[in-house]
Coordinates of C-alpha atoms in Angstrom, one line a residue:
M23 CA -18.3 -40.0 -0.3
S24 CA -15.0 -41.6 -2.8
L25 CA -16.2 -39.1 -5.3
L26 CA -15.8 -36.2 -2.5
I27 CA -12.3 -37.2 -1.5
D28 CA -11.3 -37.8 -5.3
I29 CA -12.4 -34.5 -6.3
T30 CA -10.9 -32.6 -3.6
L31 CA -7.3 -34.4 -4.1
G32 CA -7.6 -33.6 -7.5
L33 CA -8.4 -29.2 -6.6
V34 CA -5.6 -30.0 -4.3
L35 CA -3.4 -31.5 -7.0
V36 CA -3.8 -27.9 -9.5
A37 CA -4.1 -25.5 -6.5
C38 CA -0.4 -27.1 -5.5
S39 CA 0.6 -26.8 -9.7
L40 CA -0.8 -24.2 -9.6
W41 CA 0.8 -22.4 -7.0
G42 CA 4.3 -23.5 -7.7
A43 CA 3.6 -21.7 -11.5
L44 CA 3.1 -18.8 -10.2
A45 CA 5.8 -18.8 -7.9
L46 CA 8.5 -19.8 -9.7
L47 CA 7.5 -17.0 -12.6
Y48 CA 7.1 -14.3 -10.6
R49 CA 10.7 -15.6 -8.5
F50 CA 13.4 -17.9 -9.4
P51 CA 16.1 -16.5 -10.7
A52 CA 16.4 -16.3 -13.9
G53 CA 15.4 -13.9 -17.2
L54 CA 12.5 -14.7 -18.6
T55 CA 12.5 -17.6 -20.8
R56 CA 14.1 -19.4 -17.9
R57 CA 11.2 -18.5 -15.7
R58 CA 8.9 -19.9 -18.2
L59 CA 10.7 -23.5 -19.0
A60 CA 10.9 -23.7 -15.5
V61 CA 7.0 -23.3 -15.2
L62 CA 6.4 -25.6 -17.7
G63 CA 8.3 -28.1 -16.4
W64 CA 6.9 -27.7 -13.3
L65 CA 3.3 -27.8 -15.3
L66 CA 4.3 -31.4 -16.8
L67 CA 5.1 -32.6 -13.2
G68 CA 1.4 -31.7 -12.0
G69 CA 0.1 -32.5 -14.6
L70 CA 2.2 -36.5 -14.4
W71 CA 0.5 -36.5 -10.6
L72 CA -3.0 -35.6 -12.5
G73 CA -3.4 -38.1 -14.9
W74 CA -1.8 -40.5 -12.1
H75 CA -4.5 -39.6 -9.7
G76 CA -7.0 -39.6 -12.6
Q77 CA -6.9 -43.2 -13.8
G78 CA -8.1 -43.8 -9.3
A79 CA -5.1 -43.3 -8.0
R80 CA -4.4 -41.3 -4.7
L81 CA -1.9 -41.6 -2.4
G82 CA 0.9 -42.0 -4.8
P83 CA -0.2 -38.7 -6.5
L84 CA -0.1 -37.1 -3.4
L85 CA 3.2 -38.6 -2.5
G86 CA 4.9 -37.3 -5.9
M87 CA 3.0 -34.1 -5.2
A88 CA 4.3 -33.3 -1.9
A89 CA 8.1 -34.9 -2.9
S90 CA 8.0 -32.4 -5.5
L91 CA 6.5 -29.2 -3.5
L92 CA 9.7 -29.6 -0.7
P93 CA 12.1 -28.4 -2.6
L94 CA 10.0 -25.6 -3.6
L95 CA 9.3 -24.5 -0.8
Y96 CA 12.5 -24.7 0.8
W97 CA 13.4 -22.5 -1.4
W98 CA 9.9 -19.9 -1.1
R99 CA 11.1 -19.5 2.9
R100 CA 14.4 -18.7 1.8
L101 CA 13.8 -15.9 -0.5
A102 CA 14.7 -12.9 2.5
P103 CA 13.4 -9.8 0.8
A104 CA 16.4 -6.9 0.2
S105 CA 17.5 -3.7 2.0
D106 CA 19.3 -2.3 -1.3
G107 CA 18.3 -1.8 -5.1
D108 CA 17.9 0.2 -7.8
W109 CA 15.2 1.8 -6.6
A110 CA 12.5 3.0 -8.8
D111 CA 12.9 7.3 -7.3
D112 CA 9.8 8.1 -6.0
V113 CA 10.1 4.8 -3.3
R114 CA 13.9 5.8 -3.4
F115 CA 14.0 6.6 0.6
L116 CA 11.4 5.5 3.3
A117 CA 9.7 7.6 5.7
T118 CA 12.5 7.5 8.3
G119 CA 12.2 10.4 11.0
S120 CA 13.6 10.7 14.5
L121 CA 11.7 12.2 17.5
H122 CA 13.1 14.8 19.5
G123 CA 10.8 16.1 22.5
Q124 CA 7.7 17.8 20.5
R125 CA 9.6 18.1 17.2
L126 CA 9.3 15.1 14.3
T127 CA 12.3 15.1 12.2
L128 CA 11.5 13.2 9.0
D129 CA 14.7 12.7 6.8
H130 CA 13.5 12.2 3.2
V131 CA 9.9 14.0 2.5
R132 CA 9.1 13.8 -1.5
G133 CA 8.5 16.8 -3.4
F134 CA 8.4 15.5 -7.3
D135 CA 7.0 18.1 -9.5
W136 CA 5.1 15.1 -11.6
R137 CA 5.2 16.2 -15.5
N138 CA 4.2 12.4 -16.7
R139 CA 3.7 9.4 -14.6
D140 CA 7.0 8.5 -15.1
D141 CA 8.7 11.1 -15.3
A142 CA 9.2 13.8 -12.6
S143 CA 11.8 16.9 -11.5
V144 CA 13.3 14.6 -8.9
A145 CA 13.2 16.5 -4.6
W146 CA 13.8 15.0 -1.3
E147 CA 13.9 17.0 1.3
R148 CA 14.5 17.1 5.3
R149 CA 11.4 18.1 7.5
E150 CA 10.5 19.0 10.8
Y151 CA 7.4 19.3 12.3
D152 CA 6.3 20.3 15.7
L153 CA 3.6 17.9 16.9
Q154 CA 2.1 19.8 19.1
R155 CA 0.5 22.1 16.3
L156 CA -0.7 18.6 14.6
A157 CA -4.3 19.5 13.8
S158 CA -5.4 17.1 11.8
L159 CA -6.6 14.1 9.7
D160 CA -7.4 12.5 6.4
L161 CA -7.6 10.5 4.0
L162 CA -7.8 9.8 0.8
V163 CA -9.3 7.3 -1.3
S164 CA -7.4 7.2 -5.2
T165 CA -9.6 5.5 -7.9
W166 CA -9.4 4.0 -11.0
G167 CA -12.5 2.7 -12.3
R168 CA -11.9 -0.9 -10.9
P169 CA -15.0 -1.4 -8.4
G170 CA -13.8 -2.0 -4.6
I171 CA -10.5 -1.4 -5.7
A172 CA -8.4 1.9 -4.4
H173 CA -5.4 3.5 -3.0
V174 CA -5.3 4.9 0.5
L175 CA -3.4 8.3 1.3
L176 CA -3.3 9.6 5.2
S177 CA -2.4 13.2 5.6
F178 CA -1.8 15.8 8.5
G179 CA -1.8 18.6 9.1
F180 CA -0.3 21.4 11.3
E181 CA -1.6 24.8 12.5
D182 CA 0.1 27.7 11.5
D183 CA 0.9 30.8 13.9
R184 CA -2.0 32.1 13.3
G185 CA -4.1 29.0 14.6
G186 CA -4.9 27.9 10.5
V187 CA -4.1 24.4 8.6
D188 CA -2.1 25.4 6.1
D189 CA 1.0 22.5 6.0
F190 CA 0.3 18.4 5.2
V191 CA 2.7 15.2 4.9
A192 CA 0.6 12.5 3.4
F193 CA 2.0 8.9 4.3
S194 CA 1.6 6.5 1.2
V195 CA 2.4 2.3 1.8
E196 CA 3.9 1.2 -0.9
V197 CA 4.8 -1.9 -3.9
R198 CA 9.3 -0.8 -3.5
R199 CA 9.9 -1.4 -7.0
R200 CA 12.8 -1.4 -9.4
H201 CA 13.2 1.0 -12.2
H202 CA 10.9 0.4 -15.1
E203 CA 9.4 -2.6 -12.7
P204 CA 5.8 -2.5 -13.8
F205 CA 3.6 -3.7 -11.1
S206 CA 1.0 -6.2 -10.6
E207 CA -1.6 -7.9 -8.2
I208 CA -1.2 -10.8 -8.7
G209 CA 2.9 -10.9 -9.1
G210 CA 2.2 -9.0 -5.0
F211 CA 0.8 -11.8 -3.6
F212 CA 4.2 -14.1 -4.7
K213 CA 7.6 -11.7 -2.9
Q214 CA 8.1 -9.5 -5.9
Y215 CA 8.5 -6.1 -4.1
E216 CA 9.7 -5.4 -0.9
L217 CA 7.1 -2.8 1.2
A218 CA 7.7 1.1 1.5
I219 CA 6.2 3.7 3.5
V220 CA 6.7 7.4 2.0
A221 CA 6.1 10.7 3.4
A222 CA 5.0 13.3 0.7
D223 CA 4.7 16.8 0.0
E224 CA 0.6 16.9 -0.8
R225 CA 1.3 18.7 -4.4
D226 CA 3.4 15.4 -5.4
A227 CA 1.5 12.8 -3.8
V228 CA -2.0 13.8 -5.1
R229 CA -1.6 15.1 -7.9
L230 CA 0.6 12.6 -9.4
R231 CA -2.4 10.4 -8.8
S232 CA -5.8 12.6 -9.3
N233 CA -3.8 15.2 -12.3
I234 CA -0.9 13.5 -13.2
R235 CA -3.4 9.3 -13.5
R236 CA -6.6 11.0 -13.5
E237 CA -7.5 8.9 -11.2
S238 CA -10.3 10.0 -9.0
V239 CA -9.6 11.2 -5.3
T240 CA -11.9 11.3 -2.3
L241 CA -10.8 13.6 0.7
Y242 CA -12.3 12.2 3.9
R243 CA -11.9 13.9 7.3
V244 CA -11.3 11.5 10.1
L245 CA -12.1 12.5 13.0
L246 CA -9.6 10.8 16.0
G247 CA -8.2 11.9 19.1
E248 CA -5.3 14.0 19.0
H249 CA -3.1 12.0 21.4
E250 CA -4.3 8.7 18.8
R251 CA -4.0 11.0 16.1
R252 CA 0.0 11.6 17.5
E253 CA 0.3 7.7 17.6
L254 CA -0.3 6.9 14.5
L255 CA 1.8 9.8 12.9
L256 CA 4.4 8.2 14.7
A257 CA 3.4 4.5 14.6
L258 CA 4.1 5.1 10.5
V259 CA 7.6 6.5 11.4
E260 CA 8.5 3.6 12.9
Q261 CA 7.4 0.8 11.1
A262 CA 9.4 2.8 8.1
N263 CA 12.4 2.7 10.6
R264 CA 11.8 -1.1 10.9
L265 CA 11.3 -1.4 7.0
E266 CA 14.9 0.6 6.8
R267 CA 16.6 -2.2 8.9
T268 CA 14.8 -4.9 8.6
P269 CA 13.2 -4.8 5.1
R270 CA 9.5 -7.2 5.1
F271 CA 7.7 -8.3 1.7
Y272 CA 4.5 -6.4 0.3
H273 CA 1.6 -8.5 -0.3
T274 CA -1.3 -7.3 -1.9
I275 CA -4.2 -8.7 0.8
T276 CA -1.8 -9.0 4.5
A277 CA 1.0 -6.4 4.3
N278 CA -0.6 -3.4 1.6
C279 CA -1.8 -0.2 2.5
T280 CA -4.9 -0.6 4.0
T281 CA -4.3 -3.4 6.6
L282 CA -0.4 -1.8 7.6
V283 CA -2.3 1.1 9.0
Y284 CA -5.1 -1.1 10.1
A285 CA -2.8 -3.4 12.6
L286 CA -1.1 -0.1 13.6
M287 CA -4.8 1.7 14.7
R288 CA -5.5 -2.1 16.6
R289 CA -2.6 -0.7 18.7
I290 CA -4.1 2.2 19.3
V291 CA -8.3 2.0 19.2
H292 CA -8.8 -1.5 20.9
G293 CA -11.3 -3.0 19.4
L294 CA -11.1 -2.7 15.6
P295 CA -13.0 -5.9 14.4
L296 CA -11.8 -7.6 10.7
D297 CA -14.4 -6.6 7.4
H298 CA -14.0 -7.7 4.2
R299 CA -13.4 -3.2 3.3
L300 CA -9.7 -4.0 4.4
L301 CA -9.5 -5.7 1.6
L302 CA -12.1 -3.8 -1.1
T303 CA -10.1 -0.7 -0.6
G304 CA -12.8 1.3 -2.3
F305 CA -15.3 0.6 0.2
L306 CA -12.7 1.4 3.1
P307 CA -14.0 4.7 3.5
G308 CA -18.2 3.4 4.5
Y309 CA -16.1 1.1 7.5
V310 CA -15.0 4.5 9.0
H311 CA -18.3 5.7 9.1
D312 CA -19.0 2.2 10.7
R313 CA -17.1 2.8 13.7
G314 CA -17.7 6.7 13.8
G315 CA -14.8 7.7 12.1
L316 CA -16.2 10.7 9.9
I317 CA -18.1 14.1 11.0
P318 CA -21.6 12.8 12.2
G319 CA -25.1 13.1 10.9
V320 CA -23.7 13.6 7.2
S321 CA -24.4 10.1 5.2
P322 CA -21.7 8.0 3.4
S323 CA -22.7 9.4 0.1
E324 CA -22.7 13.2 1.2
L325 CA -19.2 12.4 2.3
R326 CA -17.7 10.9 -1.4
R327 CA -19.6 13.7 -3.1
R328 CA -18.3 16.5 -0.9
G329 CA -14.8 15.0 -0.7
D330 CA -14.5 14.7 -4.6
I331 CA -11.2 16.4 -4.6
T332 CA -10.5 15.4 -8.1
E333 CA -11.5 19.0 -10.9
R334 CA -10.9 21.1 -7.4
A335 CA -6.5 19.8 -8.0
L336 CA -7.0 19.7 -11.1
A337 CA -7.7 23.4 -11.1
A338 CA -4.9 24.5 -8.9
H339 CA -2.3 22.8 -10.4
D340 CA 0.1 25.4 -10.1
D341 CA -1.1 26.8 -7.4
P342 CA 0.5 27.0 -4.0
D343 CA -1.9 27.1 -1.7
F344 CA -3.0 23.6 -3.1
S345 CA -3.6 22.2 -0.4
R346 CA -6.5 24.7 0.8
R347 CA -8.3 24.6 -1.9
I348 CA -8.8 20.8 -3.1
R349 CA -10.3 20.9 0.7
T350 CA -13.1 23.7 0.3
G351 CA -16.4 22.0 1.0
V352 CA -15.1 19.3 2.6
P353 CA -17.1 18.3 5.4
G354 CA -15.5 19.1 9.1
W355 CA -12.9 21.6 7.0
T356 CA -13.0 25.1 8.4
G357 CA -10.4 27.0 6.2
N358 CA -9.4 28.4 8.9

């Protein structure tokens, strides 16, 4: 029992040291050199407590670490997400909007024409959508060779006057980076980024991932009732409106492209269970399939094979009918 207590206390001291080091590395308000010096100083302090513990002491090292940690935690709790900043062009505007009767107005829909992953013709448009014509919901999963890791988008389709679905707007939950700021999954644990919900034309959002970044993109038709589909769309817009008023930090686990949508869906579809596939986003379609949300009678592997739109997106790069062409052969898509 004594050995177990010593091991547990040692692990606690190590964990506190590592957490403090990473918090300082990603958020200490100084240049890189000073941040590294702050990290070094913190690790030396942690080493002091660990060394003391290694001499058989228990309460002293624990109280010493607690005394060191308290001011760090006070500083950490006072960190607040920014309401403005030198945002990167692709996350400059959130998917804010307003509802007037059956007409949804989105203030900023992104319609970039990407030349490469860092350069695009910038275009933001104000668009209106008739909610009475909201006809479909698709889940797009973009992967880049890391098992279980993916980015998801939700694309809402609207009917034209002939009854075909030809107007799509894609919603993406992303980090709100500053100009020239790289993305770091670890930084996403340490309040490095604000949270963003972006609305974009599919020729922007999908081509960026399939044609420019050369990721593998799979599209799934989601079976959601008319009322639930509408409520999800409005919930995304309302969440974006809230983020505009009250910014929130992105978090790699608790506030990302999947968990945020899951939190919204739980208000609309009651009883949705927690599942590890909500964190391993690459496996999310299996979770949706098990909940009856994908086309019935088709296996998940077949849905994935027929829903792989990567090659079709490359072939339709300059086609104005891009959204229809990428859906050719996708289960549930009629092509009307």
